[in-house]
mmCIF file of C-alpha atoms and ligand atoms in Angstrom:
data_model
loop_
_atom_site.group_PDB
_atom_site.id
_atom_site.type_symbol
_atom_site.label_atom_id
_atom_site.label_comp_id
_atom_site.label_asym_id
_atom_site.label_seq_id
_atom_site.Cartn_x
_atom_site.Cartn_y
_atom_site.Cartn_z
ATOM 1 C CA UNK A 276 -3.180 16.090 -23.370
ATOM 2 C CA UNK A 277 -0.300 15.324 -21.408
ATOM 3 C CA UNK A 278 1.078 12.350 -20.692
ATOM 4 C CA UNK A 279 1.840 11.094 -17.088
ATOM 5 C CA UNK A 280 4.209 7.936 -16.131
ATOM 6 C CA UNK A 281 2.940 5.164 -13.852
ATOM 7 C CA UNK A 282 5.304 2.698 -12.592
ATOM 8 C CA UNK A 283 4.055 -0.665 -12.692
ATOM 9 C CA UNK A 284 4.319 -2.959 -9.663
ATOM 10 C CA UNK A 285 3.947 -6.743 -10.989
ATOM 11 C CA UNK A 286 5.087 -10.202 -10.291
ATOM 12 C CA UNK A 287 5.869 -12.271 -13.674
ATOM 13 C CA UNK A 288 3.477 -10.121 -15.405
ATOM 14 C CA UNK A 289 0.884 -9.795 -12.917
ATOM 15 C CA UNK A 290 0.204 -6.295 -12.599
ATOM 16 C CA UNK A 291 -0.902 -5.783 -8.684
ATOM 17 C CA UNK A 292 -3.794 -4.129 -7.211
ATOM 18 C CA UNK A 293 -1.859 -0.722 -6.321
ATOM 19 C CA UNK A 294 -0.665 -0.054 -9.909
ATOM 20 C CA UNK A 295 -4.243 -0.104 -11.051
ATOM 21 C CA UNK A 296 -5.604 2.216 -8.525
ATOM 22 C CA UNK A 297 -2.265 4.397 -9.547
ATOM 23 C CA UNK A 298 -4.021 4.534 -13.471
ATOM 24 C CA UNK A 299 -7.627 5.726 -12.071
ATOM 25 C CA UNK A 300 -5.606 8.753 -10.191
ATOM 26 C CA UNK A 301 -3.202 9.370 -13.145
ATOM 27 C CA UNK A 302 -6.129 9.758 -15.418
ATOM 28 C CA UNK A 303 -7.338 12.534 -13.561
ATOM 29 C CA UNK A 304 -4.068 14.113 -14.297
ATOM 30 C CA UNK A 305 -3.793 13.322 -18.452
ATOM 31 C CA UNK A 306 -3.024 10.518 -20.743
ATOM 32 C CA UNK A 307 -1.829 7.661 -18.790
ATOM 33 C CA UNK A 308 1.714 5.579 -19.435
ATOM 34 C CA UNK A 309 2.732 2.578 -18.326
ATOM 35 C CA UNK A 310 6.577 2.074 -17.568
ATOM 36 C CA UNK A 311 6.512 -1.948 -16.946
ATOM 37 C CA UNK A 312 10.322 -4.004 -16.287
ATOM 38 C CA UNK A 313 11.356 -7.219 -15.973
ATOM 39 C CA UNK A 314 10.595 -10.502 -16.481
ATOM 40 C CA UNK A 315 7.014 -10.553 -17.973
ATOM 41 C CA UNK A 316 6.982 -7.035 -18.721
ATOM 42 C CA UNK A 317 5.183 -7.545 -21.734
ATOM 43 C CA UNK A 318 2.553 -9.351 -20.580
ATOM 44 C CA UNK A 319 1.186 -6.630 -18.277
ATOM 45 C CA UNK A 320 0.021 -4.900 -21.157
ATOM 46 C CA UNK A 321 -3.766 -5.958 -21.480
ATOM 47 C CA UNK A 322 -4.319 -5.588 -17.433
ATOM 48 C CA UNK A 323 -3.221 -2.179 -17.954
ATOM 49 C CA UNK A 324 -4.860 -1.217 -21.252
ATOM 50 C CA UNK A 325 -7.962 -2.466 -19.784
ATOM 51 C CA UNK A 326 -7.740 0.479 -17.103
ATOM 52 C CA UNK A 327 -6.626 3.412 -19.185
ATOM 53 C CA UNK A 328 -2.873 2.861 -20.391
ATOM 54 C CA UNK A 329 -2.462 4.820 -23.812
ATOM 55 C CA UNK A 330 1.079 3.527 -24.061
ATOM 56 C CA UNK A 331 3.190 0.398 -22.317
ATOM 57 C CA UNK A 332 6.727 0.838 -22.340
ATOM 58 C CA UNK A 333 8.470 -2.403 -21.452
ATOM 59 C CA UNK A 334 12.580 -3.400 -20.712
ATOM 60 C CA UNK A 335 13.397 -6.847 -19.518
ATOM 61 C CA UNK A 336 17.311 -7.506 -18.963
ATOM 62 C CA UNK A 337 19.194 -9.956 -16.099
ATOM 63 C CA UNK A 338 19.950 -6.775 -14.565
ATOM 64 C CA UNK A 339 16.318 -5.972 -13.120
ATOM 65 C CA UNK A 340 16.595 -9.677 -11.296
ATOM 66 C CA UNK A 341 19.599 -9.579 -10.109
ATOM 67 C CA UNK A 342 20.643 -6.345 -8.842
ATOM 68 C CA UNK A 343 18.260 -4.168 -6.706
ATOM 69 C CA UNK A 344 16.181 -0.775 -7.083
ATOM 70 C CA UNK A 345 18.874 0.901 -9.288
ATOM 71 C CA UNK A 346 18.365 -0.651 -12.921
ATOM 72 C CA UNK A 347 14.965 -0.207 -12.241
ATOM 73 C CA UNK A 348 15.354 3.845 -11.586
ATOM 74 C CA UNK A 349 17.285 3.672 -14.648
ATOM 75 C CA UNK A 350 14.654 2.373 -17.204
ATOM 76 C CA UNK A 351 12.177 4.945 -15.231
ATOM 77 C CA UNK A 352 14.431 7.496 -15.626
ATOM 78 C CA UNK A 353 15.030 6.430 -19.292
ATOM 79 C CA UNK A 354 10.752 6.775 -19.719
ATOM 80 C CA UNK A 355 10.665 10.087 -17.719
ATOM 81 C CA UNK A 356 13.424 11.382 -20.725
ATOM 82 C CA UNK A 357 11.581 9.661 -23.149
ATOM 83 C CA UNK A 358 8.132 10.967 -23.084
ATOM 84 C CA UNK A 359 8.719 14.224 -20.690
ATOM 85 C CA UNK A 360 5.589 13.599 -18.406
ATOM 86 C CA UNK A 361 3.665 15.900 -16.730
ATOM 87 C CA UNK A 362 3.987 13.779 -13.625
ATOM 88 C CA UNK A 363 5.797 10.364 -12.365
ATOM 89 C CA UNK A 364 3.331 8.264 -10.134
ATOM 90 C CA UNK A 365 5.230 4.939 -7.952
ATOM 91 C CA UNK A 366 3.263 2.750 -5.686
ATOM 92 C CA UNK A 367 4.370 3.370 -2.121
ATOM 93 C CA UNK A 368 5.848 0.106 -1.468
ATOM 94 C CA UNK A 369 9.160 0.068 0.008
ATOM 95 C CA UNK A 370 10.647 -0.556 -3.003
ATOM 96 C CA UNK A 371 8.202 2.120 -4.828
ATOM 97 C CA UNK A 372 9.239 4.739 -2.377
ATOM 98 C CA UNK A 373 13.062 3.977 -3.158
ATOM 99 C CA UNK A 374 12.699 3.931 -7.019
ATOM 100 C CA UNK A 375 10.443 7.568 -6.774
ATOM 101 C CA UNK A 376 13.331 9.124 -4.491
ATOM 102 C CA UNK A 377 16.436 7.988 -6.358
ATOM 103 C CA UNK A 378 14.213 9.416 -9.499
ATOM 104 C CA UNK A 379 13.626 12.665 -8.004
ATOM 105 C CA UNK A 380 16.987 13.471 -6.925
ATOM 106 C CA UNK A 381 18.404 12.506 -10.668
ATOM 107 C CA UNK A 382 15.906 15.082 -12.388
ATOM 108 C CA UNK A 383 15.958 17.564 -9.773
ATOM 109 C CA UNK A 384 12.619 17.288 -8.913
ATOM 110 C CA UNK A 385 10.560 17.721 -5.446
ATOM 111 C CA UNK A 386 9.029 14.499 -4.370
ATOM 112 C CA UNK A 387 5.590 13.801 -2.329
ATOM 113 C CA UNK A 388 5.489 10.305 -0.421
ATOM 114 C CA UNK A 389 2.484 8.180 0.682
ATOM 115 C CA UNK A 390 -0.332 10.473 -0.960
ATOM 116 C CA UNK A 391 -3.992 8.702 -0.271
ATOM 117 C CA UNK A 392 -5.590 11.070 -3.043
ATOM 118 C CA UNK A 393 -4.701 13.025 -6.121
ATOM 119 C CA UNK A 394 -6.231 15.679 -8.130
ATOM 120 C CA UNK A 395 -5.200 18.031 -10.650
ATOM 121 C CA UNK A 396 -5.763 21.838 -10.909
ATOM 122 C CA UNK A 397 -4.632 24.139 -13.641
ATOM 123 C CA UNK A 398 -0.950 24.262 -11.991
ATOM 124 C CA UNK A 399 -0.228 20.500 -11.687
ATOM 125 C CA UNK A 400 -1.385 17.681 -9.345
ATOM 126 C CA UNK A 401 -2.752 18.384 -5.793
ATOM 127 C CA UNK A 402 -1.990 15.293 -3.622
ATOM 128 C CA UNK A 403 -3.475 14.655 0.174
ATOM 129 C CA UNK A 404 -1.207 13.011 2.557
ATOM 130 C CA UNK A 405 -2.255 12.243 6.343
ATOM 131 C CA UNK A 406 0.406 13.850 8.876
ATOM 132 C CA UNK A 407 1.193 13.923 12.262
ATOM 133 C CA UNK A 408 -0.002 10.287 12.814
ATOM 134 C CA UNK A 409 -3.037 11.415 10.836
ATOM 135 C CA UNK A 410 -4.113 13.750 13.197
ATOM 136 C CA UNK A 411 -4.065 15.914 9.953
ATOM 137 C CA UNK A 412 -4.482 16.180 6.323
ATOM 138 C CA UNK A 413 -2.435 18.336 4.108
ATOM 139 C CA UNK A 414 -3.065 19.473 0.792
ATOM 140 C CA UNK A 415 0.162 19.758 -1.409
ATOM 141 C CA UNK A 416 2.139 19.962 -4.365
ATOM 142 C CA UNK A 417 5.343 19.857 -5.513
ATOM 143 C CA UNK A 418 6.652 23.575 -6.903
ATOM 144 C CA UNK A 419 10.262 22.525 -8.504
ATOM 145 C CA UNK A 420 10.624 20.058 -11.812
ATOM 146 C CA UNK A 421 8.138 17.190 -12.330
ATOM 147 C CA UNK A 422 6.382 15.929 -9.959
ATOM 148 C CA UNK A 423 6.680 12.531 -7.971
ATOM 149 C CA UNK A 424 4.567 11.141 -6.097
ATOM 150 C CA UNK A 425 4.054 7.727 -4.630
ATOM 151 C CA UNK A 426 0.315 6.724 -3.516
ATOM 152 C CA UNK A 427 -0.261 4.263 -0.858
ATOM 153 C CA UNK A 428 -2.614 1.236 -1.788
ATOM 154 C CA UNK A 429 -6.183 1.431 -1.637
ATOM 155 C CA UNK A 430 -6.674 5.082 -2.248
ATOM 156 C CA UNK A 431 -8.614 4.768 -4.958
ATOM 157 C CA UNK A 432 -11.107 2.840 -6.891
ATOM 158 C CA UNK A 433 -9.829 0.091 -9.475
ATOM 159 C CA UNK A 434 -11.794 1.597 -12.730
ATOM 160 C CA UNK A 435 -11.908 0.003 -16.204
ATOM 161 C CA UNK A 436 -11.031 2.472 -18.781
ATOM 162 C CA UNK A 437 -10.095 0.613 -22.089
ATOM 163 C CA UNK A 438 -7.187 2.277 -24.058
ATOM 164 C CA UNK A 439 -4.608 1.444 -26.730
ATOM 165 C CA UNK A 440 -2.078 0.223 -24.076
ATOM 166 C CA UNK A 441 0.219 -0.002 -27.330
ATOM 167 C CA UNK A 442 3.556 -1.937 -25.901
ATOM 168 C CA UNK A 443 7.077 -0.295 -26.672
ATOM 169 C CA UNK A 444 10.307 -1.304 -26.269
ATOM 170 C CA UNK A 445 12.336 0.895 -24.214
ATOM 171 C CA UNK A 446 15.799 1.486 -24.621
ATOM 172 C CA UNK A 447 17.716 1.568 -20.973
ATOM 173 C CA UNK A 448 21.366 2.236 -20.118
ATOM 174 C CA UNK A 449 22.287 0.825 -17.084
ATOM 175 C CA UNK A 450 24.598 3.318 -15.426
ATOM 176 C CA UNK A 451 27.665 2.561 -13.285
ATOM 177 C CA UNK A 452 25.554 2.649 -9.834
ATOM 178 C CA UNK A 453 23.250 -0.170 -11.762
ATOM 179 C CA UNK A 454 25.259 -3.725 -10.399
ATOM 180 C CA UNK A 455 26.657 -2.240 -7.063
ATOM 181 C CA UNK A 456 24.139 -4.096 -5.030
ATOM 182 C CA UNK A 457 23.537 -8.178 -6.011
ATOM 183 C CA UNK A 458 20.533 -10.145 -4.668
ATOM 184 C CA UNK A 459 22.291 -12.974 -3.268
ATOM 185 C CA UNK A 460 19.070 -15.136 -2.703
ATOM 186 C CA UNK A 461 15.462 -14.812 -2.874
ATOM 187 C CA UNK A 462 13.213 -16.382 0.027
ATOM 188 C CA UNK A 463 9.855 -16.990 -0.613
ATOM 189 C CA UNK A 464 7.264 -15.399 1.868
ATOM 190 C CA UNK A 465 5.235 -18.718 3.122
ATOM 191 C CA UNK A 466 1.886 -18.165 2.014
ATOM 192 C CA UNK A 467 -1.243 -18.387 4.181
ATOM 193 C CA UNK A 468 -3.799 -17.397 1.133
ATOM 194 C CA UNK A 469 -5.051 -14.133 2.543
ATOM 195 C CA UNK A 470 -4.107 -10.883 0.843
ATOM 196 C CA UNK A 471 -0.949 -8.727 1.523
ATOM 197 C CA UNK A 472 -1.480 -6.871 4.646
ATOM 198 C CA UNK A 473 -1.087 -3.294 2.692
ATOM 199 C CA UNK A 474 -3.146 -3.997 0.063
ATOM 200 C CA UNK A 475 -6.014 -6.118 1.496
ATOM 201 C CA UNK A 476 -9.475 -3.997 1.516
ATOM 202 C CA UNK A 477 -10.604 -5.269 4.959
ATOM 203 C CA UNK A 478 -7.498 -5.935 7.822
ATOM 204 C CA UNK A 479 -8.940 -7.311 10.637
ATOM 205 C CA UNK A 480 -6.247 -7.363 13.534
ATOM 206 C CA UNK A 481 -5.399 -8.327 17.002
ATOM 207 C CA UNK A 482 -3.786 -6.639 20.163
ATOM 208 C CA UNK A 483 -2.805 -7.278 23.763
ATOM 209 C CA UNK A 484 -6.093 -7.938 24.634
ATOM 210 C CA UNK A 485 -6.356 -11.556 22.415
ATOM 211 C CA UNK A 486 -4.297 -12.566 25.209
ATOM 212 C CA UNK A 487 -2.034 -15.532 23.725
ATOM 213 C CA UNK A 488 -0.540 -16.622 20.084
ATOM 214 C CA UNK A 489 -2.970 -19.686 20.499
ATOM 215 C CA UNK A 490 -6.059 -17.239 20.699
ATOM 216 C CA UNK A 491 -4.954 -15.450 17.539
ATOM 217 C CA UNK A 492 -6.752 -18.246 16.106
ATOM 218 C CA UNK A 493 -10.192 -16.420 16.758
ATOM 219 C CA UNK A 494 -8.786 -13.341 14.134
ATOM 220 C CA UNK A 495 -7.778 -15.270 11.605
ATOM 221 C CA UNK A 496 -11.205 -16.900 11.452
ATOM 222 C CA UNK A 497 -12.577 -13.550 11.398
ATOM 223 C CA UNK A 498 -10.150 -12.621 8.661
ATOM 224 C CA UNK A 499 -10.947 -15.693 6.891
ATOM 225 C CA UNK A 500 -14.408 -15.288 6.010
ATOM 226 C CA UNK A 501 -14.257 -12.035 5.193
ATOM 227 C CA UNK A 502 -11.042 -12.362 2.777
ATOM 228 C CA UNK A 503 -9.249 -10.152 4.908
ATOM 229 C CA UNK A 504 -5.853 -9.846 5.654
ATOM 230 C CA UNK A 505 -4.581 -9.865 9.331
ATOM 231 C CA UNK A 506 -2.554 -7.265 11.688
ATOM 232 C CA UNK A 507 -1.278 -7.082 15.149
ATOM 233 C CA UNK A 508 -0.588 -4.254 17.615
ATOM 234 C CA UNK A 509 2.963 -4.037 18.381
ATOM 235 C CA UNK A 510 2.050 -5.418 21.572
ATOM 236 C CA UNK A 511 0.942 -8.771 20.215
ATOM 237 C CA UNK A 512 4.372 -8.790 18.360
ATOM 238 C CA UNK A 513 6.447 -8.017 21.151
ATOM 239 C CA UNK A 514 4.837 -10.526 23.245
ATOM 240 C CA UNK A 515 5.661 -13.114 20.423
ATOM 241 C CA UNK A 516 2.265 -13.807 19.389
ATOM 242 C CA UNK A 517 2.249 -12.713 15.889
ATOM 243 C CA UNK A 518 4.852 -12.218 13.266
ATOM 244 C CA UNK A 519 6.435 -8.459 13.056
ATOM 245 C CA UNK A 520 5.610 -8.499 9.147
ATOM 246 C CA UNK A 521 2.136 -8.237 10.194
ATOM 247 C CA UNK A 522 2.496 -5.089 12.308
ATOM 248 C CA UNK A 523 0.271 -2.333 12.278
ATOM 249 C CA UNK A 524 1.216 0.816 13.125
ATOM 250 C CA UNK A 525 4.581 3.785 12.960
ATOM 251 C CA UNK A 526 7.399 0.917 13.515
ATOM 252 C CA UNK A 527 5.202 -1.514 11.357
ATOM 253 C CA UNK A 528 3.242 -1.266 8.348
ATOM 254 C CA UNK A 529 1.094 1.318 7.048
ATOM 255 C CA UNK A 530 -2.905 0.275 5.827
ATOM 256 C CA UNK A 531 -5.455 2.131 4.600
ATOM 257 C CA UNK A 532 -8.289 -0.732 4.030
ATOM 258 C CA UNK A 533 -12.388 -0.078 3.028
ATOM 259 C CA UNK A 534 -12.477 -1.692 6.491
ATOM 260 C CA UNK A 535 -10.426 -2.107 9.426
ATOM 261 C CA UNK A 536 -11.718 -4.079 12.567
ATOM 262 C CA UNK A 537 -9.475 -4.100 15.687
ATOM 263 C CA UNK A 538 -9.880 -6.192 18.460
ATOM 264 C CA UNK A 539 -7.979 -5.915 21.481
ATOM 265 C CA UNK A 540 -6.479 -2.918 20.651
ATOM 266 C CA UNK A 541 -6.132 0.284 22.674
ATOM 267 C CA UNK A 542 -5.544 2.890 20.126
ATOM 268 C CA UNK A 543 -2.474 4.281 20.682
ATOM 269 C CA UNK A 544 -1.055 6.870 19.074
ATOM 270 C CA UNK A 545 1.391 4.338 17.679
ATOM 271 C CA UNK A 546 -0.779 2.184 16.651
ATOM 272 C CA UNK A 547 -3.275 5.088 14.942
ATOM 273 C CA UNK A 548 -0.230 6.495 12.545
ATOM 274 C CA UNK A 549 -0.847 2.589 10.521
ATOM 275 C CA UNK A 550 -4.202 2.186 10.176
ATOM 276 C CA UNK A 551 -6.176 5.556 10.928
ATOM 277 C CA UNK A 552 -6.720 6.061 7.261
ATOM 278 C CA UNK A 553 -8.688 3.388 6.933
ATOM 279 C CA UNK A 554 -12.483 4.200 5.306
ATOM 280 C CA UNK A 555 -14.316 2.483 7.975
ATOM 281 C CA UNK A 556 -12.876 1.427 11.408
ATOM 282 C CA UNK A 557 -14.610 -0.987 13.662
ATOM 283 C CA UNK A 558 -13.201 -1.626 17.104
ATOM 284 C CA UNK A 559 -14.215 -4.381 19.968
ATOM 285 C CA UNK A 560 -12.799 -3.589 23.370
ATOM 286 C CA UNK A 561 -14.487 -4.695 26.703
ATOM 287 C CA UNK A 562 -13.580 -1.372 28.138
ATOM 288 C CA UNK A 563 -15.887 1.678 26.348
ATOM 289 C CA UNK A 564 -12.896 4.273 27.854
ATOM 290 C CA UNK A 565 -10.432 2.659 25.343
ATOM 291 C CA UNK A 566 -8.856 5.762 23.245
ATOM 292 C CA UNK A 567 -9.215 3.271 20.210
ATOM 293 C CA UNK A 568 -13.605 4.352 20.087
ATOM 294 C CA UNK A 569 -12.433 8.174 19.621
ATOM 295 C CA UNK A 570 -12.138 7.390 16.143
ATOM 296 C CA UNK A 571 -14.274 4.199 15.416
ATOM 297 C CA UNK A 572 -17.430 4.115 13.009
ATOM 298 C CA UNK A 573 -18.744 1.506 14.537
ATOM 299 C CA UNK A 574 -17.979 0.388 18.155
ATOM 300 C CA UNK A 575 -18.588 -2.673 20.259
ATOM 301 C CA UNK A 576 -18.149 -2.540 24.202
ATOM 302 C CA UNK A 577 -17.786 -6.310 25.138
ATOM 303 C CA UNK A 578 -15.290 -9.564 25.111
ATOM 304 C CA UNK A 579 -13.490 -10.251 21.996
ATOM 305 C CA UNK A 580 -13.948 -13.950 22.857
ATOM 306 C CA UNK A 581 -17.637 -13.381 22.806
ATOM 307 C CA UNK A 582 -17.953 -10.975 20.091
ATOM 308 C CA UNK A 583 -15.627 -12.366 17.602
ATOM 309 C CA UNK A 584 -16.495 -15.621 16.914
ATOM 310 C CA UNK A 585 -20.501 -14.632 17.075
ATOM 311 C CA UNK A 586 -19.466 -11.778 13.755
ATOM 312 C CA UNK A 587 -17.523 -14.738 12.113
ATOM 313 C CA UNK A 588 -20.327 -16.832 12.268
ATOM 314 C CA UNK A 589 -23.180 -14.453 11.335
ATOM 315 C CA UNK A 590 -20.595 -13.403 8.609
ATOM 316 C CA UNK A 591 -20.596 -17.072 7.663
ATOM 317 C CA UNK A 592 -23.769 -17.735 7.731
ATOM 318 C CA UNK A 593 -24.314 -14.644 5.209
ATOM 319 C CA UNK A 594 -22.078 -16.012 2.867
ATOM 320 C CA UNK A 595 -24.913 -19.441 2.475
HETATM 321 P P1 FAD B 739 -2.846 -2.278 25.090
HETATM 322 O O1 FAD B 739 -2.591 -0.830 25.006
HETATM 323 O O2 FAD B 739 -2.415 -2.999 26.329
HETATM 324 O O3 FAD B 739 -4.407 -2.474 24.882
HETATM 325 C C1 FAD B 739 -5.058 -3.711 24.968
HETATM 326 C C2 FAD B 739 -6.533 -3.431 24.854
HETATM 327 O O4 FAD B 739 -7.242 -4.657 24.827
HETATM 328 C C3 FAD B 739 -7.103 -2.628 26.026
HETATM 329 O O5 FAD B 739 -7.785 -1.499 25.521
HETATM 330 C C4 FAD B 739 -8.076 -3.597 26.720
HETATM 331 O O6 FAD B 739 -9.240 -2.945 27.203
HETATM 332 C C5 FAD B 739 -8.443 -4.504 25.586
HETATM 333 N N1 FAD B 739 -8.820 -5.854 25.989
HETATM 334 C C6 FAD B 739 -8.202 -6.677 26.884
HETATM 335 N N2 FAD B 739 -8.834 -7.865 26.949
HETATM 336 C C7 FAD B 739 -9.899 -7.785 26.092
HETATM 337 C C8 FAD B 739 -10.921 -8.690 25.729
HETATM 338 N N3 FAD B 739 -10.971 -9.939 26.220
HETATM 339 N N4 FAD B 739 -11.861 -8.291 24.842
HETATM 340 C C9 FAD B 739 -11.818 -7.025 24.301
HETATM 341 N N5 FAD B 739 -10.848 -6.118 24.616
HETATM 342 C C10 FAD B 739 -9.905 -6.519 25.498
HETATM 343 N N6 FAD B 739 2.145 0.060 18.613
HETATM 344 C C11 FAD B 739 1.601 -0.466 17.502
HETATM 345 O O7 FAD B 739 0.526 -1.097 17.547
HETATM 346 N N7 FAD B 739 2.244 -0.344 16.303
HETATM 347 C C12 FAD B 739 3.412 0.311 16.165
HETATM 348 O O8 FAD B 739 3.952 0.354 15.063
HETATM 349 C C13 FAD B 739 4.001 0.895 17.317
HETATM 350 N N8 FAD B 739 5.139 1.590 17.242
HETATM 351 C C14 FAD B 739 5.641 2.184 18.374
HETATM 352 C C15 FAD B 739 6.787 2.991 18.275
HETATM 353 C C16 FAD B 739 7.272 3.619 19.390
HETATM 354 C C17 FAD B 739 8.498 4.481 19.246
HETATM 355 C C18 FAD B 739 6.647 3.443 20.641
HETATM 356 C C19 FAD B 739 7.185 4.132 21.864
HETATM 357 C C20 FAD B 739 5.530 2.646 20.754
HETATM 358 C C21 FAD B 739 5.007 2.009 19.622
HETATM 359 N N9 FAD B 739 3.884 1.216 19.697
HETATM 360 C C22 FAD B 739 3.330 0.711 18.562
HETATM 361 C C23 FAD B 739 3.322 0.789 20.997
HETATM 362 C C24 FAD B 739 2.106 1.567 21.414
HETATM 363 O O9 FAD B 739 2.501 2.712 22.136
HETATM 364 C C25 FAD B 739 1.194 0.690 22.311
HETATM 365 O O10 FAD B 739 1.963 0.242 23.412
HETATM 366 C C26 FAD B 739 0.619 -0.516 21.604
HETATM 367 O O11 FAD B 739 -0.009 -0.111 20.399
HETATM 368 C C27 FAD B 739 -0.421 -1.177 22.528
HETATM 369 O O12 FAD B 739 -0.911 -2.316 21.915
HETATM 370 P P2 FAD B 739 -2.357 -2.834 22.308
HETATM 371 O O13 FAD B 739 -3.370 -1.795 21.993
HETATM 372 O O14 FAD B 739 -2.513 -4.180 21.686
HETATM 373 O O15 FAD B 739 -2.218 -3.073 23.882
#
């Protein structure tokens, strides 16, 4: 069967959510391996056994800490000679995206970005993306060398699959490009406890219509009982009442939670091209003409300052 890489997304050895989705979508492909760098490479080896990794191949070197994406494309492209894949499959972070590009310009090879699906035919992997600020879905795949493709988060179902996940050492040469670009200093992102904003199943977010950064407040309750991560309209950013790292939308980030719930929010265009991907979108707007219900599961016509606290509380009072 052949053998397809995943790139492994992890922090000291703990593999994140994407890269385990990424080994339930390579599996549909062939024979899963894991191309893991850095400090506590090695120890991402059982998470990733656990969900279908025939083979971990592991660097670690002061180069992957202190220079950015390129020693990193290196060791991938180092894997990619090593075991000849069928396909390459990055998480779409920003950094994912970067690694996957630089890769598929080296090798020559056509490159698909921010897939939320993957299967495989008899001529290769078939990967949806959502275009046009997902006012449509394509079906593609990529016709020169090996394919790359980078996934966003939370298109598919964490799955165990226990394999061999046997670790190997992987030889890397750092090429010339490798140290052009130091990290001068690290600053860590202050922590609120909820779940990164592309990679949390439920986003619950706020727009224009929560009125005030004090009011924001009334999400984040929301948020907090249901272990959600929270977003704002670009008009809620703008207007200074939430950070810009927790934008939604074309100029901000891209989600694509089990649930999205947006409050206050029109449903711009804008604000669609983020989040319309989403599995199940919930929307509460006090006026039912709002563009936002055109593409709603479930809609509420009423005051956010009504509505809000009463779901946090009957969400609450669900949990016992
Ligand atoms: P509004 O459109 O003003 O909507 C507020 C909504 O709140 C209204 O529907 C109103 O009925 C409702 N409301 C008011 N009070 C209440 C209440 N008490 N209870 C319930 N509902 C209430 N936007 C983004 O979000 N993300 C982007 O990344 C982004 N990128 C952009 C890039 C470009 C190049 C441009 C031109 C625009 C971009 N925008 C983006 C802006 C976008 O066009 C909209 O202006 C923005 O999304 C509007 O935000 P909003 O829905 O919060 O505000």
């Amino acid at each position: 069967m052949a053998e397809v890489l995943v790139y492994v997304d992890h922090v000291d050895g703990a593999v994140r959510k994407p890269t385990l989705e990424l080994l339930t979508l390579a599996r549909r492909i062939g024979e899963p391996v894991a191309v893991a760098v850095g400090a506590g490479a090695e120890a991402t080896a059982p998470a990733l056994a656990e969900h279908g990794a025939t083979r971990v191949l592991t660097a670690d070197a002061p180069e992957f800490a202190d220079y950015l994406v390129v020693p990193k494309v290196d060791a991938l492209q180092a894997a990619y000679e090593a075991v000849s894949p069928a396909a390459v499959l990055v998480p779409s972070s920003a950094e994912g995206k970067e690694i996957a590009a630089r890769l598929a310009v080296r090798i020559g090879s056509g490159i698909i970005t921010d897939a939320v699906d993957l299967e495989a035919d008899d001529k290769g992997p078939v990967a949806t993306q959502s275009a046009f600020a997902a006012s449509f879905t394509t079906k593609s795949r990529v016709s020169k060398g090996t394919p790359v493709i980078t996934v966003k988060p939370n298109s598919a179902a964490v799955e165990a699959a226990p394999a061999a996940g046997a670790v190997e050492a992987l030889a890397v040469t750092f090429s010339a490009q490798a140290t052009g670009t130091k990290v001068v200093s690290r600053t860590p992102r202050e922590s609120t406890g909820r779940p990164e904003l592309t990679e949390a199943a439920i986003v619950v977010s706020g727009g224009r219509g929560v009125n005030g950064a004090e009011n924001f407040a009334i999400i984040e309750a929301l948020a907090d009982s249901l272990g959600a991560a929270v977003g704002a309209s670009r008009a809620a950013v703008d207007a200074g009442w939430y950070p810009h790292s927790n934008q939604v939308g074309q100029t901000g980030k891209s989600v694509s939670p089990q649930l999205y719930i947006a409050s206050g929010i029109s449903g711009a265009i804008q604000h669609r091209a983020g989040m319309q991907t989403s599995k199940t979108i919930v929307a509460i707007n006090k006026d039912a003409e709002a563009p936002i219900f055109d593409l709603v599961d479930y809609g509420v016509v009423g005051d956010l300052f009504d509505v809000v606290p009463q779901l946090t509380e009957e969400v609450q009072s669900r949990k016992g």
